[in-house]
Short mmCIF file of C-alpha atoms in Angstrom, two decimals:
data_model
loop_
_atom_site.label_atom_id
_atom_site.label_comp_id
_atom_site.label_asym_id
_atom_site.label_seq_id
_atom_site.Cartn_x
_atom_site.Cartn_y
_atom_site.Cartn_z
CA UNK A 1 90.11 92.30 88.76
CA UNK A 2 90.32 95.97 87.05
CA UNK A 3 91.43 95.59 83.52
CA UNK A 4 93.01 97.92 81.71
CA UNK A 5 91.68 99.77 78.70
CA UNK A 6 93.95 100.11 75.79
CA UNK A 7 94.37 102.92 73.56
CA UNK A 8 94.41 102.79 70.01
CA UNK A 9 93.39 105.32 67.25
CA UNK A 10 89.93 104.75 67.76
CA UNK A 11 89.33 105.68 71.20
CA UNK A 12 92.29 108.02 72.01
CA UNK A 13 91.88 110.88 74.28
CA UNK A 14 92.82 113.96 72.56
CA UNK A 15 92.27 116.83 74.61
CA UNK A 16 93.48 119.52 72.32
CA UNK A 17 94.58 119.62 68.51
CA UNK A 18 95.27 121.98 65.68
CA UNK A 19 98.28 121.87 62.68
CA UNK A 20 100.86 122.32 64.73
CA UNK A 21 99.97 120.53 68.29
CA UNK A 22 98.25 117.06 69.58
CA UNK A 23 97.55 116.82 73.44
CA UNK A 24 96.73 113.23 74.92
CA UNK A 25 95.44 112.23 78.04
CA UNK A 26 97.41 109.42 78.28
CA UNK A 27 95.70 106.37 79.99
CA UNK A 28 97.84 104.32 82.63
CA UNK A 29 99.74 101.76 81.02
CA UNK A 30 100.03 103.59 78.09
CA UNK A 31 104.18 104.15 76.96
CA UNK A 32 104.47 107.64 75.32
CA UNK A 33 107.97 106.13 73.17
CA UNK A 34 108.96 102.92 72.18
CA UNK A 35 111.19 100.72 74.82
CA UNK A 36 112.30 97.23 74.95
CA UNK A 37 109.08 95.56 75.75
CA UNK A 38 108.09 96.36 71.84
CA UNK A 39 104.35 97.23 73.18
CA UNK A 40 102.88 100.04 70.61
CA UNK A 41 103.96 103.10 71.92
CA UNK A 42 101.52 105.98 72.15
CA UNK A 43 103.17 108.35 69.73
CA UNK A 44 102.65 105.53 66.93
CA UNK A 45 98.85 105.59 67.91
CA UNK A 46 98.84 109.41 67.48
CA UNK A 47 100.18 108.96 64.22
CA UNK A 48 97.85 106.28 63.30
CA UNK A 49 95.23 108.73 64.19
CA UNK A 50 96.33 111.75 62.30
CA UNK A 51 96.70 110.38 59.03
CA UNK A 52 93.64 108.45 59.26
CA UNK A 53 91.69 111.42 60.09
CA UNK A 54 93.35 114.05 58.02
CA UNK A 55 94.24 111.38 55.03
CA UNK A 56 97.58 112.09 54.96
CA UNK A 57 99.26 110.00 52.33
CA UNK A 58 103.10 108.87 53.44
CA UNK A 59 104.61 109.15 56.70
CA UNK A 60 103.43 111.73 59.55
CA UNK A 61 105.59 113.66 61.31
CA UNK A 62 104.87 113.84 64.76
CA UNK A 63 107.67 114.77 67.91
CA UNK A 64 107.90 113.79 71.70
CA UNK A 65 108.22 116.98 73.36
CA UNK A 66 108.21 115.42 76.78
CA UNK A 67 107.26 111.70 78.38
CA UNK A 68 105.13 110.64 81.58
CA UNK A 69 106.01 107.22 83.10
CA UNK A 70 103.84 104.32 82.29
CA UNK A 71 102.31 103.94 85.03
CA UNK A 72 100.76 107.42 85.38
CA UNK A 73 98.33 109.05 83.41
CA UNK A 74 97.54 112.62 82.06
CA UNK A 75 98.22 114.98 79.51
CA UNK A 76 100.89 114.67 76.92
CA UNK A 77 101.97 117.09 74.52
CA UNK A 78 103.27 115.92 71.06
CA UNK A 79 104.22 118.63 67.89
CA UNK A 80 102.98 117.95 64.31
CA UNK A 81 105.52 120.22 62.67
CA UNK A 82 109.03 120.41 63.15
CA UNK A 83 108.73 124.01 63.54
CA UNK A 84 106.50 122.95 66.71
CA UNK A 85 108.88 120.48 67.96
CA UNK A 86 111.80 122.80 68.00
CA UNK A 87 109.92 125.43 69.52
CA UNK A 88 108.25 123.15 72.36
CA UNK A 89 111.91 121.71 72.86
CA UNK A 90 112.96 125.36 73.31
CA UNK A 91 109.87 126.49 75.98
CA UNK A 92 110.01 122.85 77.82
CA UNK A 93 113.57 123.01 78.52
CA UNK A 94 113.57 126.63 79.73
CA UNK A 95 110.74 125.25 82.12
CA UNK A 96 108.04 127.82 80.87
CA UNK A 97 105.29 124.70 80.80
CA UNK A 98 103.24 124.83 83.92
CA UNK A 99 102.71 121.14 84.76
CA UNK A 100 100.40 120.23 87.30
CA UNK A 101 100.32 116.89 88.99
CA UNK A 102 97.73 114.51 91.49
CA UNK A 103 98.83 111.95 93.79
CA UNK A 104 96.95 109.83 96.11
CA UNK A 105 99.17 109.14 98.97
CA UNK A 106 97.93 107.03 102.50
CA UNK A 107 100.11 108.77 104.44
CA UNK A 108 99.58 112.48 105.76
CA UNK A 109 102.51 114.89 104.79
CA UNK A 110 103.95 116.80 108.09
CA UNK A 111 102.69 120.49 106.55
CA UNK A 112 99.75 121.05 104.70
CA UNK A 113 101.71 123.17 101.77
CA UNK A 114 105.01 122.88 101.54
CA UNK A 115 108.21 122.61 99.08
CA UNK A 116 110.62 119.75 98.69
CA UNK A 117 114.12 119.74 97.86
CA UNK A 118 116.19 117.16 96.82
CA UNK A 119 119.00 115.86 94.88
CA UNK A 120 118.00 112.62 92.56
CA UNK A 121 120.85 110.35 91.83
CA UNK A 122 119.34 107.83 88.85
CA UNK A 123 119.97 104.03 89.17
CA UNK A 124 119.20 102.82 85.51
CA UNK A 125 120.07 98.86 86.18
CA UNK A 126 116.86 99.63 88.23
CA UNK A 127 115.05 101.88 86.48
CA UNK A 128 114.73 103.91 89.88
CA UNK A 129 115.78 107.19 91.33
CA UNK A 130 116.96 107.59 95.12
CA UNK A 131 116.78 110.91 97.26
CA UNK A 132 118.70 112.44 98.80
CA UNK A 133 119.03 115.34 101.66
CA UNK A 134 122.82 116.51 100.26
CA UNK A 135 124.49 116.30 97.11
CA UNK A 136 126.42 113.73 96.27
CA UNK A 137 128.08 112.58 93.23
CA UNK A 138 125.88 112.38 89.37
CA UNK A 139 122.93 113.21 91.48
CA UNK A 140 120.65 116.29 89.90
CA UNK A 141 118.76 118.94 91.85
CA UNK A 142 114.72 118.09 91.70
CA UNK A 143 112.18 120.93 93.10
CA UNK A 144 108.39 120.62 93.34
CA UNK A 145 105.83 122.02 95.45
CA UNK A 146 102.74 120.58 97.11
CA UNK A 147 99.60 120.90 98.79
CA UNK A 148 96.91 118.60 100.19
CA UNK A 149 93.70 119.31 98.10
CA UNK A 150 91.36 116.77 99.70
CA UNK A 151 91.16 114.24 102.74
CA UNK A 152 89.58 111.06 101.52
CA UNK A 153 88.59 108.14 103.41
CA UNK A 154 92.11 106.71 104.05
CA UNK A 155 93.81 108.21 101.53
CA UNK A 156 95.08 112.03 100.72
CA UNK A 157 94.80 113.96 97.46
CA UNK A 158 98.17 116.05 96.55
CA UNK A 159 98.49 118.62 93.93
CA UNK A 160 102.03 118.99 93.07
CA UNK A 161 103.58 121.71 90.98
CA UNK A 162 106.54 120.85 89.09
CA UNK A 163 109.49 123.13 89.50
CA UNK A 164 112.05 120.32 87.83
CA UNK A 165 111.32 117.17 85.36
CA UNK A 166 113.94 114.36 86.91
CA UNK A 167 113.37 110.84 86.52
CA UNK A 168 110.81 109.56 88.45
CA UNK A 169 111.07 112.54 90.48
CA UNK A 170 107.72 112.78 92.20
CA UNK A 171 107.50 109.49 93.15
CA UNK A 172 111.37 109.29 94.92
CA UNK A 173 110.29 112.67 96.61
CA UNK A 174 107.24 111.36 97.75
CA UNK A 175 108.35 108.27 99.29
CA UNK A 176 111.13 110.33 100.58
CA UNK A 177 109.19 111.74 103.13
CA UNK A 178 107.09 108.75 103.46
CA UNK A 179 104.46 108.94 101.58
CA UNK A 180 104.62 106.98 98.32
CA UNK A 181 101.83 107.10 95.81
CA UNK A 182 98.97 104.24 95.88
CA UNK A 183 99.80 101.65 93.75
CA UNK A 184 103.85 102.38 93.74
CA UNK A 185 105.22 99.25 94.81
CA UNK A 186 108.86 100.55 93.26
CA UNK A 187 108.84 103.40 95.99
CA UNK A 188 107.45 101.67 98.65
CA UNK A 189 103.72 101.48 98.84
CA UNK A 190 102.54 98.14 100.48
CA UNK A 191 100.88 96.51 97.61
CA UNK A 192 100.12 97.50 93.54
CA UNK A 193 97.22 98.69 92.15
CA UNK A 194 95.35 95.02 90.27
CA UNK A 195 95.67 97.11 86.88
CA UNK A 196 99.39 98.34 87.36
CA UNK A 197 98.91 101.44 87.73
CA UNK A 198 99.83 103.96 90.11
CA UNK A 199 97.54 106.91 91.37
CA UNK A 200 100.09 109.34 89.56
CA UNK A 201 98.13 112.00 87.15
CA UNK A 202 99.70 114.58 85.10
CA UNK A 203 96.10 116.99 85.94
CA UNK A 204 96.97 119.88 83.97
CA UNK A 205 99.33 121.85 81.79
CA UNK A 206 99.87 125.85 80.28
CA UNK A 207 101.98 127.19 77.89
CA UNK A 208 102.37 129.70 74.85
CA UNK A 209 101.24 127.84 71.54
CA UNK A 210 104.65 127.54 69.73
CA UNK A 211 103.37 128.91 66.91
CA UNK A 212 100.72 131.10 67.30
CA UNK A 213 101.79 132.15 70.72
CA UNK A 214 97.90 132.01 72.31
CA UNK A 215 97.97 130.52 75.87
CA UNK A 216 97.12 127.29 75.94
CA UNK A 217 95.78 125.92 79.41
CA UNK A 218 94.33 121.86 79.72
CA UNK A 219 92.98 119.91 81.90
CA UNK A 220 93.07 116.22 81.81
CA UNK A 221 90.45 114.15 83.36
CA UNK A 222 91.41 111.52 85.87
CA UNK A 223 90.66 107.80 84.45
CA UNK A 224 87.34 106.17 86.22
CA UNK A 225 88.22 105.00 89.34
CA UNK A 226 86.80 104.60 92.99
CA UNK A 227 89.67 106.84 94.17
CA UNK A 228 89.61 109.20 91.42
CA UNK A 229 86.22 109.89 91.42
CA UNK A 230 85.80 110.85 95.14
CA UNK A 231 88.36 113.58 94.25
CA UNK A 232 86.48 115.51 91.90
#
């Protein structure tokens, strides 16, 4: 069986730091904030991290700017000044981050590009969002756009481009039109990945440094993986 590696302050991923910023690649399994299960959240790692390395006496400041499901990996983008926060709140919520997404599906989308619309209602007794084709009542508008990358041996390699951040968003869509990420058991993919993960992987992100206003543009590497690998 696959086992999982598990991050801690010693072997996290950072693909990108200065004062202001921290970027993660997040591995799978990995929760970016604290939930009920009381597992060490990733941000509390970072921490860890930063004031070991920069000997920071007291506590460090450090802010979620946005969150990636569990069960996906990729890049994550957390502020180490309030000033940063506020700023990355600000450029996040306007949707001026370019996020970049992989997915391994089994099934072969209709078109080989192509957009998808629809509206997301949230179920939170089970932590799952539906699709649908119309609107209908508490549901929210989710965008994205996709395009197979790569044929595989019996699997297909999607790059999706974010237009909207819903809950669970690319993984309702994608089942939506039948073709739900390896490993996704929740949307309806025959059987889970043996280390709970799904083949979900925030690839890449760009956007203006909140402080010193330089592009930034990173690119995470997929985890080690049969599937992954034959991608790059």
């Amino acid at each position: 069986m696959e086992t999982r590696t598990k991050t801690n302050s010693k072997n996290l991923l950072v693909l990108y730091e200065d004062n202001h910023i921290i970027v993660i690649n997040k591995r799978p399994g990995d929760i970016v904030q604290g939930d009920k299960t009381g597992d060490v959240p990733l941000n509390e790692i970072v921490k860890q991290y930063v004031k070991k390395k920069y000997n920071k006496p007291g506590k460090v400041f450090l802010g979620v700017v946005h969150r990636i499901d569990r069960p996906t990996s990729g890049v994550v983008v957390f502020a180490r000044t309030s000033k940063a926060l506020s700023r990355l709140n600000e450029l996040f919520s306007q949707k001026l981050a370019k996020k970049t997404y992989w997915a391994i599906v089994k099934n072969k989308p209709n078109k080989e590009q192509g957009t998808l619309e629809h509206w997301l209602l949230r179920n939170t007794k089970q932590n799952k969002s539906y699709a649908h084709i119309k609107e209908v009542p508490n549901s929210k508008k989710a965008i994205l756009d996709y395009q197979i990358l790569k044929k595989l041996n019996n699997y297909y390699l999607l790059e999706i481009d974010l237009k909207t951040g819903r809950h669970h968003q690319i993984r309702a869509q994608l089942a939506a039109i039948n073709c739900p990420i390896k490993g996704d058991l929740k949307y309806g993919f025959d059987r889970s990945n043996k280390n709970g993960s799904i083949h979900l992987h925030a690839r890449s992100i760009e956007f203006l440094h909140p402080v010193g206003k330089k592009p930034i543009s990173l690119t995470a590497p997929a985890v080690e993986d049969p599937i992954w690998d034959a991608c790059s």
